[in-house]
Amino acid sequence: MHTPPLPEDFWTTPKIRVSLLRGNPAPTLRAARKALGWRQKHMAEQLGIGQGTLSHVETGARQLPAESAQSVLDRMIRILAIPADLAEGLLRLGTVQSGGPAAPAEEDESVDRRSMLHLGVMAVLPAGIPTEHEQRLAVPHHRVRTVGTDEVQAVERITAVLRHMAFRAGGGNMAHDAYAHYALARGRLALPASPKAHDRLRLAVAAAAHTAAWAAYDAADYPTARTLWADAEELVRGVHHPRGADLAVTIAVGRAHEALHQNDPGQALVLVETAAHETRQVSTEATLAHLAAHRAWCHAALGNADAVDRAWEQALRHLDAGEPDEWTRHLDTAEIAGMTGHCHLLLSRQTSGLPRRDRLHHANTARLHLGRAVDAYPDAYGRARTVNSLGLTEAQLHCGDPAAIETGLTATAAVLELGAPRVRRRLHDLRAATTGRTAVPHIAYLRLRLDTALTTTVPQ
């Protein structure tokens, strides 16, 4: 029997995506059955199980019978046409419930004999990932005897490429890729490994979860981002690895970044200060710098100018004392200039507690730092340049700089071209900065362009 297609947005629902990634079929079975208008009896017949079994599985009261789990999940994937990047969790569940990994593949196992599902998952990963790492992770879990250094390095390398792409072009452009990679990497945790390899793998999978969370956050998929950050925190907890504390702090900084974006600087500061308790075990100065820079950002949003200065002094001191690592490599000259500029821009918005002269001082400081950031980012980092250009425009408006019009028009056009939801939200901040200034014709025109951009539908 041909199954009618599910609604177009069914597989993008956060609850469905996260439950499948975790290997939990219950929410999908229940939601898909209702969306298709099927009774439990009909769905059970399609899956080859009894109605009572399906009822227990849907409510979470019971798992699928071990002897039939793999075949039932295979039918579920086929009948519902579950996308490859989401089906990975179900395959992992089926392998575990069926009694663990099967016999390993022979050394000369060819690409043609690999699971087509795994190849489908790997097909969504973007160009730039070395072929040997793709092939290493594309081998299905049940064909891997033990997890060794090669598998761990493959996870680390692909995560590094995805993290670099997210910073360069925006996480929203590769959120599904990062999600699929995390699903594959997490599946390796169920396989045998030496204690040392398992700790390193757990750390690598936690980093993959953090990268996927950041990408989801950048795509404005906040529920999925929070769930993935919770996964990353759970994975890194208890890892006996020299870099475990560094990643724990990095994850907390990511969550603080999201809280700041959601206009909750108090919660962001709580996350930063809680992470500070991990710093006794942190192994790199760059991680401490990253934490201090976000502490400065929190205080800027709260209007604490003196605390901002102290935090930045601390951040720069740590940066001078050590080299960035794989999780803080983005803290280059352009990024530091941009973060410093945005801190001063936030202080320039404080209409209570700071005299106008001080606000103008912060606006001018923001203008200088954000201008340096825009100039320092190479062409390949168009997204970062656009974000800083929007802040630069606002600072220029506060300072009465006529260059604000050209900067703002160029940045607004770039936002529409990027189509990134989180960047697009910054247009509201820039529009607010034009309030009370529209008597100037050029500023009135910029506001008109901003209004047009905010009502224009762009592809997500």
Coordinates of C-alpha atoms in Angstrom, one line a residue, residues 55-378:
S55 CA 0.0 1.3 21.9
H56 CA 2.6 0.5 24.5
V57 CA 5.4 1.8 22.3
E58 CA 3.6 5.0 21.5
T59 CA 3.0 5.8 25.2
G60 CA 6.6 4.9 26.1
A61 CA 5.4 2.1 28.4
R62 CA 7.4 -0.6 26.5
Q63 CA 10.1 -0.9 23.9
L64 CA 9.8 -2.9 20.8
P65 CA 10.5 -6.7 21.2
A66 CA 14.2 -7.3 20.9
E67 CA 13.7 -10.1 18.3
S68 CA 11.7 -7.9 15.9
A69 CA 13.0 -4.4 16.7
Q70 CA 15.3 -4.1 13.7
S71 CA 12.8 -5.2 11.1
V72 CA 10.0 -3.0 12.6
L73 CA 12.2 0.0 12.6
D74 CA 13.3 -0.7 9.0
R75 CA 9.6 -0.8 8.0
M76 CA 9.0 2.4 9.9
I77 CA 11.8 4.1 8.0
R78 CA 10.6 2.8 4.7
I79 CA 6.8 3.4 5.2
L80 CA 7.1 6.9 6.6
A81 CA 10.0 7.9 4.2
I82 CA 12.1 9.1 7.2
P83 CA 14.9 11.3 6.0
A84 CA 18.4 9.7 6.2
D85 CA 19.8 12.2 8.7
L86 CA 17.0 11.3 11.1
A87 CA 16.8 7.6 10.5
E88 CA 20.3 7.1 12.0
G89 CA 19.1 7.1 15.5
L90 CA 16.5 4.4 14.8
L91 CA 19.1 2.2 13.2
R92 CA 21.3 2.6 16.3
L93 CA 18.3 1.7 18.5
G94 CA 17.5 -1.4 16.4
T95 CA 21.1 -2.6 16.6
V96 CA 21.2 -2.2 20.4
Q97 CA 17.7 -3.8 21.0
S98 CA 18.6 -6.7 18.7
G99 CA 21.5 -7.7 20.9
G100 CA 24.4 -5.5 19.9
P101 CA 26.7 -5.2 16.9
A102 CA 26.8 -8.0 14.4
A103 CA 30.0 -9.5 13.0
P104 CA 32.5 -7.0 11.7
A105 CA 33.1 -6.4 8.0
E106 CA 36.1 -7.9 6.3
E107 CA 39.1 -5.6 5.7
D108 CA 38.4 -5.2 2.0
E109 CA 34.7 -4.2 2.5
S110 CA 33.8 -2.1 -0.6
V111 CA 31.9 1.0 -0.8
D112 CA 29.2 -0.8 -2.8
R113 CA 28.4 -3.0 0.1
R114 CA 27.9 -0.2 2.6
S115 CA 24.4 0.6 3.9
M116 CA 22.7 2.9 1.4
L117 CA 21.2 4.8 4.4
H118 CA 24.7 5.6 5.7
L119 CA 25.7 6.8 2.3
G120 CA 22.6 8.9 2.2
V121 CA 23.5 10.5 5.5
M122 CA 27.1 11.2 4.4
A123 CA 25.8 12.6 1.1
V124 CA 24.4 15.6 3.0
L125 CA 27.7 16.5 4.5
P126 CA 29.2 19.4 2.6
A127 CA 32.3 19.6 0.4
G128 CA 35.6 20.3 2.1
I129 CA 35.5 17.2 4.3
P130 CA 38.4 14.8 3.5
T131 CA 37.1 11.7 1.7
E132 CA 38.9 9.3 4.0
H133 CA 36.9 10.7 7.0
E134 CA 33.6 10.5 5.1
Q135 CA 34.3 6.9 4.3
R136 CA 35.4 6.1 7.9
L137 CA 32.1 7.3 9.3
A138 CA 30.0 6.0 6.5
V139 CA 30.7 2.4 7.5
P140 CA 27.6 1.2 9.4
H141 CA 27.8 0.7 13.1
H142 CA 27.1 -3.0 12.9
R143 CA 30.2 -3.5 10.7
V144 CA 32.6 -1.9 13.2
R145 CA 34.3 -4.3 15.6
T146 CA 35.8 -1.6 17.9
V147 CA 36.1 2.2 17.8
G148 CA 39.8 3.2 17.3
T149 CA 41.8 6.3 16.7
D150 CA 40.8 6.5 13.1
E151 CA 37.1 6.7 13.9
V152 CA 37.7 9.4 16.6
Q153 CA 39.8 11.4 14.2
A154 CA 37.1 11.2 11.6
V155 CA 34.6 12.7 14.0
E156 CA 37.0 15.4 15.1
R157 CA 38.0 16.4 11.6
I158 CA 34.4 16.6 10.2
T159 CA 33.3 18.6 13.3
A160 CA 36.2 21.0 12.7
V161 CA 35.2 21.5 9.1
L162 CA 31.5 22.1 10.0
R163 CA 32.5 24.5 12.8
H164 CA 34.7 26.5 10.4
M165 CA 31.9 26.6 7.8
A166 CA 29.4 27.8 10.5
F167 CA 31.6 30.6 11.5
R168 CA 32.4 31.6 8.0
A169 CA 29.0 31.3 6.2
G170 CA 26.6 31.0 9.1
G171 CA 25.3 27.9 11.0
G172 CA 21.9 28.2 9.4
N173 CA 23.3 27.1 6.1
M174 CA 24.5 23.8 7.4
A175 CA 22.3 23.0 10.4
H176 CA 21.0 19.8 8.9
D177 CA 24.6 18.7 7.9
A178 CA 25.8 19.3 11.5
Y179 CA 22.7 17.4 12.8
A180 CA 23.4 14.4 10.6
H181 CA 27.0 14.3 11.6
Y182 CA 26.2 14.3 15.3
A183 CA 23.7 11.5 14.7
L184 CA 26.4 9.4 13.1
A185 CA 29.0 10.2 15.6
R186 CA 26.8 9.5 18.6
G187 CA 26.0 6.0 17.2
R188 CA 29.7 5.1 17.7
L189 CA 29.3 5.5 21.5
A190 CA 27.4 2.2 21.7
L191 CA 30.4 0.3 20.2
P192 CA 33.2 -1.3 22.2
A193 CA 36.3 0.9 22.7
S194 CA 39.3 1.1 25.0
P195 CA 38.8 3.5 28.0
K196 CA 41.1 6.0 26.5
A197 CA 39.5 5.9 23.1
H198 CA 36.0 6.0 24.6
D199 CA 36.8 9.2 26.5
R200 CA 38.3 10.9 23.5
L201 CA 35.3 9.7 21.4
R202 CA 32.8 11.0 24.0
L203 CA 34.6 14.4 23.9
A204 CA 34.5 14.4 20.1
V205 CA 30.8 13.6 20.1
A206 CA 30.1 16.3 22.6
A207 CA 31.9 18.8 20.4
A208 CA 29.8 17.6 17.4
A209 CA 26.6 18.1 19.5
H210 CA 27.8 21.6 20.4
T211 CA 28.5 22.4 16.8
A212 CA 25.0 21.1 15.8
A213 CA 23.5 23.2 18.6
W214 CA 25.2 26.3 17.4
A215 CA 24.0 25.7 13.9
A216 CA 20.4 25.2 15.0
Y217 CA 20.6 28.4 17.1
D218 CA 22.0 30.3 14.1
A219 CA 19.0 29.0 12.1
A220 CA 16.7 30.4 14.9
D221 CA 15.7 26.8 15.8
Y222 CA 16.0 27.5 19.5
P223 CA 14.2 24.4 20.9
T224 CA 16.5 22.1 19.0
A225 CA 19.6 24.2 19.9
R226 CA 18.8 23.9 23.6
T227 CA 18.2 20.2 23.4
L228 CA 21.5 19.7 21.6
W229 CA 23.4 21.8 24.1
A230 CA 21.8 19.7 26.9
D231 CA 23.1 16.6 25.0
A232 CA 26.6 18.2 24.7
E233 CA 26.6 19.0 28.5
E234 CA 25.6 15.5 29.4
L235 CA 28.2 13.9 27.1
V236 CA 31.1 16.1 28.4
R237 CA 30.2 15.5 32.0
G238 CA 32.4 12.9 33.5
V239 CA 34.8 12.8 30.6
H240 CA 38.3 12.0 31.8
H241 CA 40.2 14.0 29.2
P242 CA 42.5 17.0 29.5
R243 CA 40.3 19.1 27.3
G244 CA 37.0 18.2 28.9
A245 CA 36.8 21.3 31.0
D246 CA 37.6 23.5 28.0
L247 CA 34.7 22.1 26.0
A248 CA 32.4 22.4 29.1
V249 CA 33.2 26.1 29.2
T250 CA 32.8 26.5 25.5
I251 CA 29.3 24.9 25.6
A252 CA 28.3 27.2 28.5
V253 CA 29.5 30.2 26.4
G254 CA 27.4 29.0 23.5
R255 CA 24.3 28.9 25.7
A256 CA 25.2 32.3 27.2
H257 CA 25.5 33.7 23.6
E258 CA 21.9 32.5 22.9
A259 CA 20.6 34.0 26.1
L260 CA 22.1 37.3 25.1
H261 CA 20.5 37.1 21.7
Q262 CA 17.2 36.4 23.5
N263 CA 17.7 39.6 25.5
D264 CA 18.3 37.8 28.8
P265 CA 21.7 39.1 29.9
G266 CA 21.0 38.1 33.5
Q267 CA 20.7 34.5 32.6
A268 CA 23.7 34.8 30.3
L269 CA 25.8 36.1 33.2
V270 CA 24.7 33.2 35.4
L271 CA 25.8 30.8 32.7
V272 CA 29.2 32.5 32.4
E273 CA 29.8 32.7 36.1
T274 CA 28.8 29.0 36.6
A275 CA 31.2 28.1 33.8
A276 CA 33.9 30.0 35.6
H277 CA 33.9 27.3 38.3
E278 CA 35.2 24.9 35.6
T279 CA 38.2 27.1 34.9
R280 CA 40.5 25.5 37.5
Q281 CA 40.8 22.5 35.1
V282 CA 40.8 24.5 31.9
S283 CA 44.0 23.8 29.9
T284 CA 44.1 26.8 27.5
E285 CA 44.3 30.5 28.0
A286 CA 42.2 31.0 24.9
T287 CA 39.2 29.3 26.7
L288 CA 39.6 31.7 29.6
A289 CA 39.7 34.6 27.1
H290 CA 36.6 33.4 25.4
L291 CA 34.8 33.2 28.8
A292 CA 36.0 36.7 29.9
A293 CA 34.9 38.2 26.5
H294 CA 31.4 36.9 27.1
R295 CA 31.4 38.2 30.7
A296 CA 32.1 41.6 29.2
W297 CA 29.3 41.2 26.7
C298 CA 26.9 40.3 29.6
H299 CA 27.9 43.3 31.6
A300 CA 27.5 45.6 28.6
A301 CA 24.0 44.4 28.1
L302 CA 23.3 45.1 31.8
G303 CA 24.9 48.6 31.5
N304 CA 27.9 47.9 33.8
A305 CA 30.6 49.9 32.0
D306 CA 33.3 49.4 34.6
A307 CA 32.7 45.7 34.7
V308 CA 33.0 45.6 30.9
D309 CA 36.4 47.2 31.0
R310 CA 37.7 44.8 33.7
A311 CA 36.4 41.8 31.8
W312 CA 38.1 42.9 28.6
E313 CA 41.4 43.6 30.3
Q314 CA 41.2 40.0 31.6
A315 CA 40.3 38.6 28.2
L316 CA 43.1 40.4 26.4
R317 CA 45.6 39.3 29.1
H318 CA 44.6 35.6 28.5
L319 CA 44.8 36.0 24.8
D320 CA 48.3 37.4 25.0
A321 CA 49.3 34.4 27.2
G322 CA 48.4 31.6 24.9
E323 CA 47.4 30.4 21.4
P324 CA 43.8 29.6 20.4
D325 CA 42.8 26.0 20.2
E326 CA 40.3 24.2 17.9
W327 CA 37.3 25.7 19.8
T328 CA 38.5 29.2 20.0
R329 CA 40.4 29.6 16.7
H330 CA 37.8 32.2 15.6
L331 CA 39.1 34.6 18.3
D332 CA 41.3 36.5 15.8
T333 CA 41.8 40.2 15.4
A334 CA 38.6 40.8 13.5
E335 CA 36.4 38.8 16.0
I336 CA 37.9 40.6 19.0
A337 CA 37.4 44.0 17.4
G338 CA 33.8 43.0 16.6
M339 CA 33.0 41.8 20.1
T340 CA 34.6 44.8 21.7
G341 CA 32.7 47.1 19.4
H342 CA 29.4 45.4 20.1
C343 CA 30.0 45.7 23.9
H344 CA 30.4 49.5 23.5
L345 CA 27.4 49.6 21.2
L346 CA 25.3 48.0 23.9
L347 CA 26.5 50.6 26.4
S348 CA 25.7 53.4 24.0
R349 CA 22.0 52.2 24.0
Q350 CA 21.7 52.7 27.8
T351 CA 19.3 55.6 28.2
S352 CA 19.3 55.4 32.0
G353 CA 22.3 55.4 34.3
L354 CA 24.7 56.8 31.7
P355 CA 25.0 60.5 30.8
R356 CA 24.7 61.4 27.2
R357 CA 28.4 62.3 27.0
D358 CA 29.3 58.8 28.1
R359 CA 26.9 57.2 25.6
L360 CA 28.4 59.2 22.8
H361 CA 31.9 58.1 24.0
H362 CA 30.8 54.4 23.8
A363 CA 29.2 55.0 20.4
N364 CA 32.4 56.5 19.0
T365 CA 34.5 53.6 20.5
A366 CA 32.0 51.1 19.0
R367 CA 32.3 52.8 15.6
L368 CA 36.1 52.5 15.7
H369 CA 36.2 48.9 16.7
L370 CA 33.4 47.7 14.4
G371 CA 35.0 49.6 11.5
R372 CA 38.2 47.7 12.1
A373 CA 36.3 44.4 12.3
V374 CA 34.5 45.0 9.0
D375 CA 37.8 45.9 7.3
A376 CA 39.6 42.9 8.8
Y377 CA 37.2 40.2 7.8
P378 CA 38.2 38.6 4.4

